[in-house]
Tab-separated table of C-alpha atoms and ligand atoms in Angstrom:
chain	number	residue	atom	x	y	z
N	1	MET	CA	-1.548	19.625	-14.117
N	2	ASP	CA	1.329	17.439	-15.323
N	3	THR	CA	0.053	13.851	-15.829
N	4	VAL	CA	2.515	11.111	-14.945
N	5	ILE	CA	0.389	8.058	-15.420
N	6	GLU	CA	-2.806	7.635	-17.385
N	7	CYS	CA	-4.392	4.235	-17.670
N	8	SER	CA	-7.657	3.364	-19.143
N	9	ALA	CA	-9.945	0.263	-18.827
N	10	LEU	CA	-7.038	-1.948	-17.823
N	11	LYS	CA	-7.727	-5.618	-17.884
N	12	LYS	CA	-5.488	-8.567	-17.166
N	13	GLU	CA	-6.527	-12.178	-17.635
N	14	PHE	CA	-4.235	-15.058	-16.789
N	15	LYS	CA	-4.373	-18.387	-18.625
N	16	ILE	CA	-4.005	-21.220	-16.227
N	17	ASN	CA	-3.393	-24.758	-17.204
N	18	LYS	CA	-6.031	-26.912	-15.490
N	19	ARG	CA	-4.298	-30.303	-14.944
N	20	PRO	CA	-6.648	-33.216	-14.232
N	21	LYS	CA	-5.611	-35.371	-11.359
N	22	GLY	CA	-3.761	-38.687	-11.598
N	23	PHE	CA	-1.446	-40.351	-14.086
N	24	LEU	CA	-4.060	-40.623	-16.858
N	25	GLY	CA	-5.142	-37.088	-16.400
N	26	HIS	CA	-1.460	-35.955	-16.518
N	27	MET	CA	-1.046	-37.889	-19.798
N	28	ALA	CA	-4.301	-36.488	-21.265
N	29	ASN	CA	-3.161	-32.959	-20.361
N	30	LEU	CA	0.052	-33.519	-22.328
N	31	ILE	CA	-1.989	-34.383	-25.444
N	32	VAL	CA	-4.908	-31.907	-25.169
N	33	PRO	CA	-4.126	-29.375	-22.392
N	34	LYS	CA	-7.159	-27.723	-20.735
N	35	PHE	CA	-7.116	-24.133	-19.678
N	36	GLU	CA	-9.140	-21.809	-17.597
N	37	TYR	CA	-8.974	-18.023	-17.427
N	38	LYS	CA	-8.434	-15.978	-14.250
N	39	GLN	CA	-9.505	-12.321	-14.399
N	40	ALA	CA	-7.001	-10.529	-12.087
N	41	VAL	CA	-7.819	-7.016	-13.217
N	42	SER	CA	-11.204	-6.349	-14.813
N	43	ASP	CA	-11.516	-2.605	-15.452
N	44	ILE	CA	-9.271	-0.080	-13.911
N	45	SER	CA	-8.784	3.553	-15.035
N	46	PHE	CA	-7.063	6.449	-13.234
N	47	ARG	CA	-4.741	9.328	-13.797
N	48	ILE	CA	-1.806	10.220	-11.486
N	49	ASN	CA	-0.313	13.657	-11.491
N	50	ARG	CA	3.250	14.652	-10.922
N	51	GLY	CA	4.090	14.938	-7.122
N	52	ASP	CA	1.195	12.751	-6.104
N	53	ALA	CA	1.689	10.128	-3.310
N	54	VAL	CA	-1.049	7.524	-3.990
N	55	GLY	CA	-1.849	4.594	-1.705
N	56	PHE	CA	-2.923	1.707	-3.770
N	57	ILE	CA	-4.782	-0.796	-1.562
N	58	GLY	CA	-7.104	-3.750	-1.562
N	59	ALA	CA	-7.713	-7.065	0.138
N	60	ASN	CA	-5.383	-10.062	-0.700
N	61	GLY	CA	-5.944	-11.069	-4.294
N	62	ALA	CA	-7.625	-7.827	-5.298
N	63	GLY	CA	-5.239	-7.240	-8.223
N	64	LYS	CA	-2.765	-4.721	-6.758
N	65	SER	CA	0.509	-6.439	-7.730
N	66	THR	CA	-0.905	-7.308	-11.135
N	67	THR	CA	-1.740	-3.555	-11.777
N	68	ILE	CA	1.686	-2.486	-10.484
N	69	LYS	CA	3.326	-4.991	-12.713
N	70	MET	CA	1.430	-3.589	-15.743
N	71	LEU	CA	2.275	-0.004	-14.731
N	72	THR	CA	5.949	-0.868	-14.405
N	73	GLY	CA	5.921	-2.632	-17.833
N	74	ILE	CA	6.654	-6.181	-16.404
N	75	LEU	CA	3.275	-7.437	-17.566
N	76	ALA	CA	1.264	-6.532	-20.715
N	77	PRO	CA	-2.397	-5.748	-20.192
N	78	THR	CA	-4.850	-8.073	-21.901
N	79	GLU	CA	-6.888	-4.964	-22.754
N	80	GLY	CA	-6.692	-1.250	-22.102
N	81	SER	CA	-3.992	1.336	-22.368
N	82	ILE	CA	-1.252	2.833	-20.248
N	83	THR	CA	0.840	5.894	-20.834
N	84	ALA	CA	3.395	6.696	-18.153
N	85	LEU	CA	5.886	9.511	-18.274
N	86	GLY	CA	4.864	10.078	-21.879
N	87	VAL	CA	5.750	6.507	-23.081
N	88	HIS	CA	4.355	3.021	-23.378
N	89	PRO	CA	5.733	1.122	-20.366
N	90	GLN	CA	6.320	-2.125	-22.366
N	91	LYS	CA	7.130	-0.903	-25.832
N	92	ASP	CA	9.460	1.783	-24.655
N	93	ARG	CA	10.832	-0.213	-21.792
N	94	LYS	CA	14.439	0.879	-21.927
N	95	GLN	CA	13.546	4.561	-21.905
N	96	TYR	CA	10.884	4.027	-19.226
N	97	VAL	CA	13.028	1.996	-16.728
N	98	ALA	CA	15.613	4.744	-16.699
N	99	LYS	CA	12.936	7.111	-15.245
N	100	ILE	CA	11.252	4.850	-12.780
N	101	GLY	CA	12.138	3.008	-9.547
N	102	ALA	CA	10.473	-0.080	-8.091
N	103	VAL	CA	10.862	-1.488	-4.519
N	104	PHE	CA	9.244	-4.854	-3.916
N	105	GLY	CA	9.121	-5.644	-0.182
N	106	GLN	CA	9.015	-9.462	-0.870
N	107	LYS	CA	11.820	-9.526	-3.357
N	108	SER	CA	15.353	-7.920	-3.235
N	109	GLN	CA	16.996	-6.545	-6.262
N	110	LEU	CA	20.409	-6.618	-4.509
N	111	SER	CA	22.909	-9.575	-5.000
N	112	TRP	CA	22.723	-11.782	-1.911
N	113	ASP	CA	26.446	-12.500	-1.548
N	114	LEU	CA	27.801	-9.078	-2.515
N	115	PRO	CA	28.467	-6.233	-0.088
N	116	VAL	CA	25.640	-3.638	-0.483
N	117	LEU	CA	28.083	-1.082	-1.872
N	118	ASP	CA	29.167	-3.472	-4.672
N	119	SER	CA	25.559	-3.871	-5.740
N	120	PHE	CA	25.291	-0.063	-5.825
N	121	TYR	CA	28.403	0.194	-7.998
N	122	LEU	CA	26.885	-2.437	-10.283
N	123	LEU	CA	23.701	-0.388	-10.589
N	124	GLN	CA	25.834	2.670	-11.330
N	125	LYS	CA	27.241	0.857	-14.359
N	126	ILE	CA	23.781	-0.401	-15.520
N	127	TYR	CA	22.151	2.909	-15.274
N	128	GLN	CA	25.342	4.789	-16.503
N	129	ILE	CA	25.185	7.250	-13.621
N	130	PRO	CA	28.006	9.800	-13.800
N	131	ASP	CA	30.510	9.408	-10.853
N	132	GLN	CA	29.802	12.870	-9.375
N	133	GLN	CA	26.056	12.412	-9.388
N	134	PHE	CA	26.426	8.779	-7.989
N	135	ASN	CA	28.763	9.863	-5.140
N	136	GLN	CA	26.538	12.717	-4.162
N	137	THR	CA	23.278	10.539	-4.192
N	138	LEU	CA	25.070	7.777	-2.319
N	139	GLU	CA	26.254	10.072	0.419
N	140	GLN	CA	22.824	11.627	0.754
N	141	PHE	CA	21.067	8.255	0.951
N	142	THR	CA	23.654	6.716	3.310
N	143	ASP	CA	22.991	9.573	5.631
N	144	ILE	CA	19.169	9.759	5.433
N	145	LEU	CA	18.689	5.953	5.424
N	146	ASP	CA	21.332	5.476	8.116
N	147	MET	CA	23.270	2.822	6.127
N	148	SER	CA	26.901	3.541	7.105
N	149	GLY	CA	26.874	0.713	9.706
N	150	PHE	CA	26.128	-2.024	7.150
N	151	ILE	CA	26.907	-0.728	3.674
N	152	GLU	CA	30.006	-2.964	3.390
N	153	GLN	CA	28.319	-6.104	4.617
N	154	PRO	CA	26.961	-8.787	2.248
N	155	VAL	CA	23.208	-8.477	1.839
N	156	ARG	CA	22.596	-12.010	3.326
N	157	GLN	CA	23.876	-10.816	6.660
N	158	LEU	CA	21.496	-7.862	6.918
N	159	SER	CA	18.420	-7.666	9.036
N	160	LEU	CA	15.119	-7.203	7.150
N	161	GLY	CA	14.967	-3.467	8.006
N	162	GLN	CA	18.627	-2.954	6.855
N	163	ARG	CA	17.923	-4.868	3.628
N	164	MET	CA	14.843	-2.904	2.852
N	165	ARG	CA	16.727	0.455	3.352
N	166	ALA	CA	19.501	-0.778	1.046
N	167	ASP	CA	16.874	-1.919	-1.517
N	168	ILE	CA	15.149	1.437	-1.414
N	169	ALA	CA	18.518	3.241	-1.976
N	170	ALA	CA	19.317	0.873	-4.787
N	171	SER	CA	16.133	1.573	-6.605
N	172	LEU	CA	16.682	5.411	-6.341
N	173	LEU	CA	20.367	5.807	-7.276
N	174	HIS	CA	19.421	6.817	-10.808
N	175	LYS	CA	17.092	9.517	-9.501
N	176	PRO	CA	13.729	8.266	-10.909
N	177	GLU	CA	10.789	10.607	-11.235
N	178	LEU	CA	8.271	7.910	-10.385
N	179	VAL	CA	8.684	5.262	-7.768
N	180	PHE	CA	6.562	2.218	-7.082
N	181	PHE	CA	6.656	0.796	-3.592
N	182	ASP	CA	4.997	-2.592	-3.373
N	183	GLU	CA	4.654	-3.468	0.411
N	184	PRO	CA	7.969	-1.927	1.489
N	185	THR	CA	7.113	-2.174	5.166
N	186	ILE	CA	5.992	-5.805	5.183
N	187	GLY	CA	7.485	-7.675	8.160
N	188	LEU	CA	9.226	-4.676	9.694
N	189	ASP	CA	9.090	-3.486	13.326
N	190	VAL	CA	7.351	-0.194	14.166
N	191	VAL	CA	10.641	1.768	14.293
N	192	ALA	CA	11.874	0.393	10.944
N	193	LYS	CA	8.427	1.069	9.388
N	194	GLU	CA	8.610	4.586	10.643
N	195	LYS	CA	11.990	5.205	9.018
N	196	ILE	CA	10.765	3.939	5.701
N	197	ARG	CA	7.684	6.184	5.862
N	198	GLU	CA	9.761	9.218	6.783
N	199	PHE	CA	12.088	8.598	3.845
N	200	VAL	CA	9.163	8.065	1.364
N	201	ARG	CA	7.592	11.290	2.657
N	202	TYR	CA	10.903	13.146	2.140
N	203	LEU	CA	11.258	11.717	-1.310
N	204	ASN	CA	7.713	12.869	-2.268
N	205	ARG	CA	7.548	16.198	-0.543
N	206	GLU	CA	11.059	17.494	-0.706
N	207	MET	CA	12.263	15.847	-3.917
N	208	GLN	CA	8.882	15.940	-5.737
N	209	VAL	CA	9.085	12.236	-6.677
N	210	THR	CA	5.693	10.727	-7.598
N	211	VAL	CA	4.978	7.818	-5.370
N	212	ILE	CA	2.655	4.789	-5.811
N	213	PHE	CA	2.538	2.763	-2.611
N	214	THR	CA	0.864	-0.615	-2.007
N	215	THR	CA	0.512	-1.801	1.518
N	216	HIS	CA	-1.771	-3.574	4.014
N	217	ASP	CA	-0.737	-1.233	6.741
N	218	MET	CA	-3.041	1.780	6.995
N	219	GLN	CA	-0.501	3.699	9.042
N	220	ASP	CA	1.669	3.777	5.853
N	221	ILE	CA	-1.231	5.312	3.991
N	222	GLU	CA	-2.122	7.883	6.674
N	223	GLN	CA	1.478	9.031	6.982
N	224	VAL	CA	2.714	8.950	3.420
N	225	CYS	CA	-0.186	9.329	0.988
N	226	GLN	CA	-2.614	12.159	0.247
N	227	ARG	CA	-4.638	10.058	-2.215
N	228	LEU	CA	-6.057	6.612	-1.960
N	229	ILE	CA	-7.161	4.149	-4.674
N	230	ILE	CA	-9.018	1.098	-3.313
N	231	ILE	CA	-9.466	-1.872	-5.555
N	232	ASP	CA	-11.571	-4.956	-5.098
N	233	LYS	CA	-11.849	-7.953	-7.351
N	234	GLY	CA	-9.925	-6.209	-10.045
N	235	ARG	CA	-12.134	-3.126	-10.065
N	236	LYS	CA	-11.684	0.406	-8.695
N	237	LEU	CA	-13.850	0.951	-5.651
N	238	TYR	CA	-12.681	4.298	-4.359
N	239	ASP	CA	-10.455	7.062	-5.690
N	240	GLY	CA	-10.097	10.162	-3.653
N	241	THR	CA	-8.276	11.743	-0.747
N	242	VAL	CA	-7.365	9.937	2.531
N	243	GLU	CA	-9.231	12.681	4.379
N	244	GLY	CA	-12.206	12.162	2.140
N	245	ILE	CA	-12.583	8.482	3.034
N	246	LYS	CA	-12.455	9.304	6.722
N	247	SER	CA	-15.126	12.009	6.569
N	248	THR	CA	-17.393	9.968	4.304
N	249	PHE	CA	-17.241	6.607	6.087
N	250	GLY	CA	-15.741	7.385	9.479
N	251	ASN	CA	-18.831	8.721	11.280
N	252	GLU	CA	-19.350	5.648	13.450
N	253	LYS	CA	-18.628	6.439	17.097
N	254	LYS	CA	-18.669	4.465	20.348
N	255	LEU	CA	-19.441	5.930	23.705
N	256	ILE	CA	-18.345	3.607	26.499
N	257	VAL	CA	-19.966	4.337	29.814
N	258	GLN	CA	-19.385	2.728	33.167
N	259	PHE	CA	-22.350	3.108	35.469
N	260	GLU	CA	-22.127	3.070	39.261
N	261	SER	CA	-24.636	0.264	39.431
N	262	PRO	CA	-26.384	-2.055	36.888
N	263	ALA	CA	-28.207	0.402	34.559
N	264	CYS	CA	-31.176	-0.013	32.352
N	265	VAL	CA	-31.052	2.636	29.643
N	266	TYR	CA	-34.110	3.179	27.563
N	267	SER	CA	-33.780	2.662	23.782
N	268	ILE	CA	-32.496	5.887	22.114
N	269	PRO	CA	-33.268	6.343	18.389
N	270	GLY	CA	-30.154	5.800	16.239
N	271	VAL	CA	-28.152	4.341	19.107
N	272	SER	CA	-27.420	0.677	19.631
N	273	GLN	CA	-26.367	-0.691	22.954
N	274	LYS	CA	-24.051	-3.560	23.982
N	275	LEU	CA	-23.792	-4.734	27.556
N	276	LYS	CA	-20.274	-5.352	28.964
N	277	PRO	CA	-18.923	-6.553	32.344
N	278	ASN	CA	-18.662	-4.143	35.326
N	279	HIS	CA	-21.840	-2.189	34.601
N	280	VAL	CA	-20.388	-0.950	31.288
N	281	ILE	CA	-22.590	-0.214	28.263
N	282	GLU	CA	-21.161	0.438	24.878
N	283	PHE	CA	-23.331	2.850	22.713
N	284	SER	CA	-22.680	2.832	18.998
N	285	PHE	CA	-24.127	5.569	16.769
N	286	SER	CA	-23.417	7.704	13.730
N	287	SER	CA	-22.241	11.206	14.530
N	288	ASP	CA	-24.352	12.349	11.564
N	289	GLN	CA	-27.569	11.351	13.393
N	290	VAL	CA	-26.728	11.643	17.122
N	291	ALA	CA	-24.759	14.428	18.761
N	292	VAL	CA	-22.343	13.197	21.458
N	293	LYS	CA	-23.260	16.026	23.726
N	294	ASP	CA	-26.951	15.179	23.688
N	295	LEU	CA	-26.297	11.602	24.406
N	296	VAL	CA	-23.938	12.265	27.333
N	297	GLN	CA	-26.349	14.855	28.777
N	298	ALA	CA	-29.243	12.329	28.562
N	299	LEU	CA	-27.262	9.625	30.290
N	300	LEU	CA	-25.986	11.903	33.061
N	301	ALA	CA	-29.393	13.255	33.796
N	302	GLU	CA	-30.798	9.763	34.549
N	303	HIS	CA	-27.799	7.754	35.884
N	304	ALA	CA	-24.779	7.883	38.150
N	305	VAL	CA	-21.774	7.517	35.929
N	306	LEU	CA	-18.250	6.550	36.962
N	307	ASP	CA	-16.436	6.769	33.638
N	308	ILE	CA	-17.006	7.779	30.054
N	309	SER	CA	-14.757	7.367	26.971
N	310	ILE	CA	-15.317	7.847	23.295
N	311	THR	CA	-13.714	6.170	20.295
N	312	GLU	CA	-13.906	7.080	16.706
N	313	GLN	CA	-13.446	4.740	13.751
N	314	GLY	CA	-9.847	4.745	12.676
N	315	ILE	CA	-8.874	4.419	9.004
N	316	GLU	CA	-8.014	0.754	9.663
N	317	GLN	CA	-11.523	-0.059	10.701
N	318	ILE	CA	-13.059	2.024	7.920
N	319	ILE	CA	-11.056	0.093	5.306
N	320	ARG	CA	-11.745	-3.288	6.986
N	321	GLU	CA	-15.505	-2.613	6.644
N	322	ILE	CA	-15.174	-1.441	3.046
N	323	TYR	CA	-13.333	-4.726	2.204
N	324	GLU	CA	-16.049	-6.709	4.006
N	325	LYS	CA	-19.169	-4.849	2.860
N	326	GLY	CA	-18.150	-2.862	-0.149
N	327	ILE	CA	-18.685	0.823	-0.521
Z	401	ATP	N1	0.842	-15.288	-12.785
Z	401	ATP	C1	-0.345	-15.541	-12.459
Z	401	ATP	N2	-1.089	-16.556	-12.911
Z	401	ATP	C2	-2.331	-16.886	-12.556
Z	401	ATP	N3	-3.041	-16.125	-11.698
Z	401	ATP	C3	-2.431	-15.009	-11.107
Z	401	ATP	C4	-1.063	-14.704	-11.504
Z	401	ATP	N4	-0.720	-13.559	-10.763
Z	401	ATP	C5	-1.839	-13.270	-10.022
Z	401	ATP	N5	-2.832	-14.096	-10.235
Z	401	ATP	C6	-4.110	-14.142	-9.613
Z	401	ATP	O1	-4.718	-12.826	-9.864
Z	401	ATP	C7	-5.355	-12.348	-8.663
Z	401	ATP	C8	-4.807	-11.029	-8.311
Z	401	ATP	O2	-3.526	-11.207	-7.756
Z	401	ATP	P1	-2.526	-10.055	-7.218
Z	401	ATP	O3	-1.227	-10.641	-6.912
Z	401	ATP	O4	-2.522	-8.962	-8.257
Z	401	ATP	O5	-3.257	-9.546	-5.951
Z	401	ATP	P2	-2.821	-8.515	-4.783
Z	401	ATP	O6	-3.975	-7.536	-4.632
Z	401	ATP	O7	-1.536	-8.023	-5.070
Z	401	ATP	O8	-2.861	-9.458	-3.562
Z	401	ATP	P3	-1.917	-9.594	-2.166
Z	401	ATP	O9	-2.288	-8.430	-1.352
Z	401	ATP	O10	-2.296	-10.881	-1.632
Z	401	ATP	O11	-0.466	-9.486	-2.669
Z	401	ATP	C9	-5.249	-13.393	-7.665
Z	401	ATP	O12	-6.518	-14.216	-7.669
Z	401	ATP	C10	-4.143	-14.246	-8.099
Z	401	ATP	O13	-4.186	-15.548	-7.733
């Protein structure tokens, strides 16, 4: 398989100036500055193949942005190695940036006061995109990203959703093979998020662009990515399919039963009970250990039941528990 990114034992340490408090401390710091070291990424290795759509997730401060910055060549790793698209992202920066795209949800690459289209023309010059290719790509993106209504407006007048679509188009005009999306759906409403996901899916599946996607929204992951890398405190916690994480960790089920009258259900092995108002009991169990059918049959045999519903752990809940308890 064609490897697009290979990184090995990546480590990033930030040197932080530790300023003592007060005027004297400030003066002392000028003469003998004191530093401390912050380990943002401790040991991360993975390989990404052409055509992959990889969700790169972790709790706040886990080291996602730092890793993405190393992969895009913005930051140099303290230790470890990266080869991406056959080159060294930092040493061969010029060659590398011509082949990659990066979309940062928190930061626009468009000029605030210029109409969107003018920023696009500027990028055409920077990337030296031939007119015919540029016009064709622009027409295609204007259509798919529904930009015709605002493409001539200055960026500062756009809504967040419009700005994000324009930013995505801007980062793709030079037809990169590999695109990094760093929280592209942050702050968007459900419809706007859906449009972005649809477009990234199209990019990955129809245009075979390799996608690395960081987000805190698990719907992004479920709808866009096949593979998931979870990092925690600068280390890789999980690397596998999205389906795999659901089948491995998503066995927890809840059966919510409303009884006709206050019910006392005997303890059932492997099942925990929580009493709720209106004669409702919530039974929690692992589908590995207890079959739903057996549990329902046992309850119906002994009690008059008004209503039954069952809930499964969604990916959101699975990931929350992994962040809280580890793997
Ligand atoms: N330039 C920097 N100088 C010092 N420390 C930094 C710097 N950049 C990041 N860090 C620290 O490194 C750790 C990892 O930060 P990073 O931004 O990579 O996390 P993240 O997973 O992207 O978090 P979030 O989801 O909140 O964006 C944090 O503790 C952060 O404070």
